[in-house]
């Protein structure tokens, strides 16, 4: 079934008390609106239209960075949800297929639930509304169901006492044939206290036109909306709890699950060991059998099978570790490719570099990759050994099986199997230490007087 997503993302989010549009506030490293886009991705939508308003330029930039094929339309006046959806009319002119309306501040509607909505459409329903059983219905609109038909949506303020007892509530998510959706919206009026055009009114209009409306249900947690910083923190907690459980169910060991922080797109293989206080930024792929030791931070990187990272390691974007690589404590890598079995065990920075198979990088080694204007590349060959406290001044190449003596500053290429060493000549003065110490003690005493 051909599908278009319409994502409403025009609200300012006054309760966020922020200059940033509400839908750009992040959960698990991705803006709320990106979560909504990702929810529909497994359904392979042909079109994705995001309705922006407040901070539209910022929203456009972030949405297109995530999906360059997405389309941005503007809602210049906030005149209700039906009016917001109607802003996508021109973009979807001539589109033949279904449209699902999602919300940029409701990040957790699952792909499975959207699949259920599609199934309801395929079974003959003209309009499908997503509902949920609310623990505390409160101010939610109620879905009045008669048999297998959705009769109407009643706002809490307009509901009778009997209708207020209904716990099946409206999430706002709607699906219909695109042409049908916009035809129904064209008939929505604004004769209400707020003077706004409400998407919920299409159910009454559709029923009056003899169309079939049905409700599909999901867990209440999927409909969690974010309207404040408190809501944002609660949503983050919901995501992290769910993702931790998923990781463990899929074969990863989390030693202290409550301390591990996932990004929205983190991918872990089987038999991965994650020690306490590991943080994943966006874009991390970890293969089978990896050990991620405590207090490590990973972002935009790939960790090959059987590698060991940390503790206290930082893998920055562009880090690509092959099988069996060892990255030790207080090591930082960035835009670095490390081949099978390479070792950087402690206190080093490897940036804009390639490290050959089985190469060993000694403690305190740094690749000097930045000259203040441009970045430069360092190449370290297979089985090379870099002595501790060395500085490799890029651009530079260290050949295969070459040795670099500890404490060296290397600014020229080192051929394969060569030894390179740069040190000042060491001098030893017998007895001078005792004389110098005595002189310094005398100076200290005189200063005290």
XYZ file of C-alpha atoms in Angstrom:
449
model
C 0.000 0.000 0.000
C 1.457 3.374 -1.043
C 1.861 5.584 2.011
C 2.567 9.189 2.921
C 3.423 10.443 6.391
C 2.135 13.839 7.492
C 3.981 14.922 10.632
C 2.650 17.923 12.517
C 5.579 19.908 13.899
C 4.466 23.540 13.914
C 3.933 24.159 17.628
C 6.066 26.567 19.624
C 5.979 24.578 22.849
C 5.551 27.467 25.259
C 5.853 25.225 28.303
C 9.327 24.141 27.206
C 10.497 27.707 27.959
C 13.020 27.501 25.156
C 14.107 29.343 22.024
C 14.375 25.925 20.355
C 11.191 24.631 18.666
C 9.599 21.935 20.799
C 10.001 19.191 18.192
C 13.774 19.724 18.081
C 14.338 18.890 21.725
C 16.193 15.575 21.837
C 15.446 12.163 23.228
C 18.254 9.611 22.981
C 20.295 11.910 20.777
C 17.607 12.633 18.191
C 14.984 15.397 18.017
C 11.405 14.447 18.796
C 10.411 14.961 15.163
C 13.078 12.488 14.012
C 11.578 9.845 16.294
C 8.237 10.390 14.572
C 9.914 10.038 11.165
C 11.717 6.877 12.266
C 8.460 5.318 13.508
C 7.076 5.285 9.991
C 10.310 4.272 8.268
C 9.704 0.476 8.451
C 6.501 1.025 6.444
C 8.582 2.391 3.537
C 6.539 5.581 3.022
C 6.788 7.071 -0.441
C 6.373 10.608 0.894
C 7.096 12.334 4.189
C 5.621 15.814 4.673
C 6.534 17.751 7.806
C 4.291 20.674 8.724
C 6.495 23.317 10.359
C 5.650 26.656 11.908
C 7.574 28.081 14.849
C 11.291 27.964 14.093
C 10.568 26.560 10.637
C 14.097 27.182 9.331
C 15.630 25.204 12.181
C 13.077 22.428 11.758
C 13.707 22.291 8.000
C 17.469 22.075 8.468
C 17.281 19.241 10.996
C 14.598 17.255 9.150
C 16.440 17.431 5.832
C 19.709 16.468 7.531
C 17.989 13.278 8.640
C 16.063 12.655 5.420
C 16.852 14.805 2.371
C 13.745 13.473 0.603
C 11.363 14.859 3.231
C 9.182 17.814 2.290
C 8.606 20.830 4.542
C 5.416 22.887 4.379
C 4.490 25.865 6.543
C 1.584 26.528 8.853
C 1.890 30.274 9.302
C -1.183 30.530 11.574
C -1.975 28.065 14.352
C -5.646 27.368 13.551
C -6.010 23.806 14.802
C -4.973 20.286 13.863
C -7.216 19.990 10.789
C -5.814 23.274 9.510
C -2.271 21.972 10.133
C -2.890 18.784 8.139
C -4.474 20.833 5.365
C -1.136 22.588 4.808
C 0.094 19.314 3.271
C -2.688 19.332 0.673
C -0.686 21.010 -2.091
C 2.376 18.838 -1.472
C 0.285 15.681 -1.803
C -1.808 16.882 -4.744
C -2.328 13.889 -7.014
C -0.828 11.432 -4.537
C -2.620 8.095 -4.730
C -2.325 6.227 -1.470
C -2.920 6.451 2.243
C -1.816 9.246 4.542
C -1.044 8.761 8.224
C -1.044 11.826 10.454
C 1.615 11.723 13.189
C 2.774 14.290 15.726
C 6.280 15.646 16.080
C 5.967 15.785 19.864
C 4.689 12.208 20.259
C 7.824 10.137 19.653
C 6.930 6.591 20.659
C 4.200 5.351 18.306
C 5.660 2.032 17.175
C 6.045 0.641 13.686
C 3.952 -2.334 14.814
C 1.077 -0.046 15.755
C 1.298 1.766 12.433
C 1.217 -1.641 10.775
C -2.000 -2.399 12.652
C -3.457 0.855 11.333
C -2.519 -0.118 7.791
C -4.114 -3.535 8.304
C -7.357 -1.890 9.411
C -7.338 0.226 6.280
C -6.691 -2.830 4.143
C -9.689 -4.551 5.725
C -12.040 -1.861 4.419
C -12.088 0.975 6.953
C -12.185 4.439 5.386
C -10.865 6.269 8.435
C -8.725 4.700 11.176
C -8.126 6.466 14.486
C -5.519 5.317 16.996
C -6.783 5.022 20.552
C -5.446 3.805 23.871
C -6.819 2.656 27.208
C -5.928 5.470 29.578
C -5.144 4.796 33.214
C -6.407 8.307 33.980
C -8.583 9.521 31.078
C -8.725 13.074 32.420
C -8.934 15.631 29.621
C -8.380 13.203 26.747
C -11.022 12.978 24.041
C -13.080 9.778 24.327
C -13.591 7.317 21.472
C -17.195 6.195 21.385
C -17.281 2.767 19.750
C -20.479 0.996 18.725
C -19.783 -2.600 17.779
C -16.821 -2.551 15.431
C -17.493 1.032 14.364
C -16.084 4.279 15.712
C -19.201 6.379 16.150
C -17.642 9.651 17.297
C -14.897 11.367 19.258
C -16.117 13.377 22.229
C -13.961 15.989 23.905
C -13.899 15.662 27.698
C -15.424 19.086 28.229
C -18.377 18.131 26.015
C -18.854 14.578 27.309
C -21.804 13.301 29.288
C -21.137 11.532 32.621
C -21.547 8.181 30.847
C -19.063 9.196 28.147
C -16.576 10.367 30.774
C -16.557 6.808 32.108
C -15.079 5.652 28.784
C -11.364 4.887 29.124
C -10.655 4.449 25.395
C -9.053 7.754 24.482
C -7.921 9.552 21.339
C -4.225 9.731 20.457
C -4.746 12.082 17.511
C -3.147 9.691 15.012
C -5.360 9.249 11.950
C -5.103 7.287 8.699
C -7.203 7.549 5.551
C -6.839 7.593 1.815
C -5.084 10.879 1.056
C -7.855 12.218 -1.193
C -10.511 11.187 1.348
C -8.586 12.828 4.196
C -8.363 16.192 2.468
C -11.969 16.001 1.285
C -13.119 15.446 4.875
C -10.893 18.258 6.149
C -12.405 20.662 3.629
C -15.746 20.125 5.399
C -14.450 20.818 8.915
C -15.692 24.062 10.430
C -14.444 26.198 13.306
C -17.714 26.913 15.086
C -16.347 26.233 18.539
C -15.106 28.138 21.566
C -11.519 28.226 20.276
C -12.397 29.088 16.690
C -10.098 26.314 15.480
C -10.395 23.516 12.942
C -10.152 20.158 14.718
C -9.022 16.968 13.003
C -11.276 14.937 15.286
C -14.329 16.396 13.487
C -13.606 14.280 10.409
C -15.048 11.210 12.177
C -18.528 12.763 12.429
C -18.278 14.006 8.855
C -17.125 10.625 7.546
C -19.919 8.769 9.347
C -22.464 11.221 7.997
C -21.120 10.542 4.501
C -21.650 6.809 4.995
C -17.974 5.999 5.400
C -16.664 3.394 7.837
C -14.583 4.625 10.775
C -12.778 2.268 13.149
C -10.439 2.533 16.129
C -7.154 0.664 16.528
C -5.574 0.538 19.984
C -2.030 0.643 21.329
C -0.337 0.785 24.708
C -0.723 4.132 26.450
C 3.068 4.563 26.632
C 3.199 4.879 22.833
C 1.026 7.986 22.949
C 3.166 9.862 25.463
C 3.336 13.495 24.380
C 6.101 15.930 25.272
C 5.016 19.433 26.251
C 7.518 20.428 28.948
C 11.012 19.703 30.204
C 9.476 17.398 32.794
C 7.725 15.474 30.008
C 11.014 15.362 28.088
C 12.819 13.777 31.032
C 9.996 11.281 31.500
C 10.103 10.375 27.807
C 13.883 9.900 27.960
C 13.433 7.539 30.899
C 10.770 5.575 29.032
C 13.013 5.242 25.990
C 16.083 4.190 27.953
C 14.198 1.587 29.986
C 12.715 0.085 26.843
C 15.995 0.123 24.916
C 17.958 -1.480 27.746
C 15.468 -4.306 27.968
C 15.569 -4.751 24.192
C 19.375 -4.925 24.218
C 19.363 -7.634 26.867
C 16.595 -9.589 25.166
C 18.655 -9.515 21.955
C 21.722 -11.005 23.625
C 23.767 -8.206 25.194
C 24.845 -8.208 28.833
C 24.393 -4.910 30.678
C 26.161 -5.168 34.028
C 24.301 -2.178 35.470
C 21.488 -1.464 33.009
C 20.238 1.666 34.739
C 23.613 3.384 34.101
C 23.876 2.694 30.361
C 22.609 5.420 28.043
C 21.552 4.500 24.509
C 21.012 6.631 21.412
C 17.952 6.146 19.256
C 19.889 4.193 16.622
C 22.423 2.191 18.676
C 23.019 -1.294 17.262
C 24.507 -4.027 19.459
C 25.442 -7.537 18.371
C 25.132 -10.703 20.418
C 27.311 -11.440 23.446
C 28.308 -7.808 23.809
C 29.333 -6.938 27.372
C 28.488 -3.392 28.453
C 29.944 -2.356 31.784
C 28.504 0.466 33.948
C 28.229 4.066 32.788
C 28.764 3.512 29.076
C 27.199 6.237 26.901
C 26.222 5.758 23.254
C 25.837 8.798 21.032
C 24.129 8.541 17.635
C 25.510 6.323 14.895
C 27.130 3.475 16.839
C 27.339 -0.108 15.551
C 28.877 -2.746 17.842
C 29.530 -6.244 16.486
C 29.307 -9.571 18.338
C 31.483 -10.375 21.330
C 32.704 -6.850 22.049
C 33.586 -5.710 25.577
C 32.715 -2.090 26.344
C 34.292 -1.265 29.654
C 33.092 1.246 32.206
C 32.777 4.990 31.613
C 33.395 4.823 27.868
C 31.695 7.146 25.366
C 31.016 6.104 21.771
C 29.561 8.179 18.937
C 29.426 7.750 15.171
C 31.664 4.706 15.217
C 31.906 1.006 14.356
C 33.406 -1.559 16.744
C 34.418 -4.853 15.175
C 33.831 -8.333 16.503
C 35.701 -9.264 19.662
C 37.193 -5.821 20.252
C 37.749 -4.361 23.716
C 37.097 -0.680 24.420
C 37.862 1.163 27.639
C 37.568 1.796 30.470
C 37.324 5.570 30.086
C 37.730 5.482 26.305
C 36.206 7.886 23.825
C 35.443 6.829 20.278
C 34.456 9.867 18.225
C 32.775 9.990 14.804
C 34.634 8.224 12.025
C 36.305 5.687 14.303
C 36.231 2.263 12.655
C 37.616 -0.686 14.605
C 38.175 -4.009 12.861
C 38.075 -7.389 14.562
C 39.975 -7.814 17.829
C 41.128 -4.212 18.269
C 42.033 -3.031 21.772
C 41.349 0.544 22.843
C 42.375 1.099 26.448
C 41.870 3.594 29.232
C 41.908 7.304 28.431
C 42.327 6.734 24.696
C 40.512 8.992 22.214
C 40.056 8.184 18.540
C 38.507 10.310 15.820
C 38.194 9.619 12.082
C 40.570 6.707 12.595
C 40.579 3.258 10.987
C 42.214 0.510 13.033
C 42.867 -2.836 11.341
C 42.560 -6.285 12.889
C 44.348 -6.740 16.185
C 45.691 -3.197 16.490
C 46.306 -1.971 20.054
C 46.120 1.489 21.571
C 46.123 0.610 25.218
C 46.399 3.848 27.169
C 46.610 7.630 27.281
C 46.724 8.267 23.539
C 44.999 10.319 20.830
C 44.645 8.795 17.366
C 42.927 11.172 14.938
C 42.716 11.305 11.137
C 44.752 8.125 10.963
C 44.918 4.567 9.724
C 46.547 1.929 11.911
C 47.646 -1.374 10.375
C 46.921 -4.878 11.604
C 48.634 -5.853 14.870
C 50.286 -2.449 15.225
C 50.993 -1.428 18.820
C 50.687 2.200 19.864
C 52.511 2.998 23.102
C 51.167 5.040 26.002
C 50.975 8.776 25.503
C 51.258 8.681 21.708
C 49.473 11.415 19.802
C 48.890 11.984 16.118
C 49.404 15.695 15.543
C 46.719 16.000 12.884
C 45.821 19.708 12.951
C 48.008 22.622 11.933
C 45.539 25.270 13.060
C 43.836 25.419 9.652
C 43.830 21.981 8.000
C 43.659 18.358 9.127
C 46.353 15.906 7.981
C 46.547 12.113 7.842
C 48.843 9.703 9.673
C 49.404 6.196 8.325
C 50.834 3.492 10.578
C 51.727 0.203 8.913
C 50.985 -3.325 10.047
C 52.973 -4.652 13.000
C 54.559 -1.243 13.559
C 55.496 -0.334 17.122
C 55.218 3.243 18.354
C 57.112 3.876 21.586
C 55.517 5.677 24.507
C 55.174 9.453 24.579
C 55.725 9.851 20.848
C 54.287 12.608 18.656
C 53.588 11.775 15.010
C 53.389 15.069 13.100
C 51.024 14.594 10.160
C 51.131 14.162 7.266
C 53.415 11.247 7.985
C 53.717 7.556 7.217
C 55.172 4.902 9.504
C 56.016 1.802 7.522
C 55.105 -1.813 8.219
C 57.125 -3.405 11.055
C 58.852 -0.088 11.730
C 59.859 0.973 15.255
C 59.570 4.459 16.709
C 61.620 5.024 19.849
C 59.910 6.310 22.974
C 59.754 10.076 23.338
C 60.277 10.750 19.633
C 58.788 13.541 17.553
C 58.408 12.079 14.054
C 57.852 14.558 11.222
C 59.216 12.560 8.272
C 58.157 9.222 6.799
C 59.682 6.085 8.296
C 60.315 3.229 5.820
C 59.213 -0.352 6.405
C 61.241 -2.153 9.077
C 63.233 0.979 9.952
C 63.925 2.386 13.421
C 63.237 6.077 13.935
C 64.224 7.962 17.046
C 64.575 11.669 17.857
C 66.040 12.544 21.254
C 68.402 15.118 22.660
C 71.704 13.634 23.813
C 71.534 12.582 27.465
C 74.257 13.882 29.762
C 75.082 12.535 33.258
C 76.883 14.755 35.838
C 78.017 12.633 38.830
C 77.269 14.194 42.224
C 75.619 17.269 40.769
C 72.152 16.369 42.058
C 73.292 16.490 45.707
C 75.030 19.839 45.225
C 72.007 21.337 43.438
C 69.617 20.076 46.109
C 71.756 21.607 48.890
C 71.867 24.947 47.091
C 68.078 24.964 46.644
C 67.540 24.148 50.326
C 69.752 27.085 51.317
C 67.783 29.379 48.997
C 64.488 28.152 50.490
C 65.741 28.787 54.035
C 66.898 32.289 53.211
C 63.517 33.145 51.711
C 61.751 31.968 54.855
C 63.962 34.298 56.969
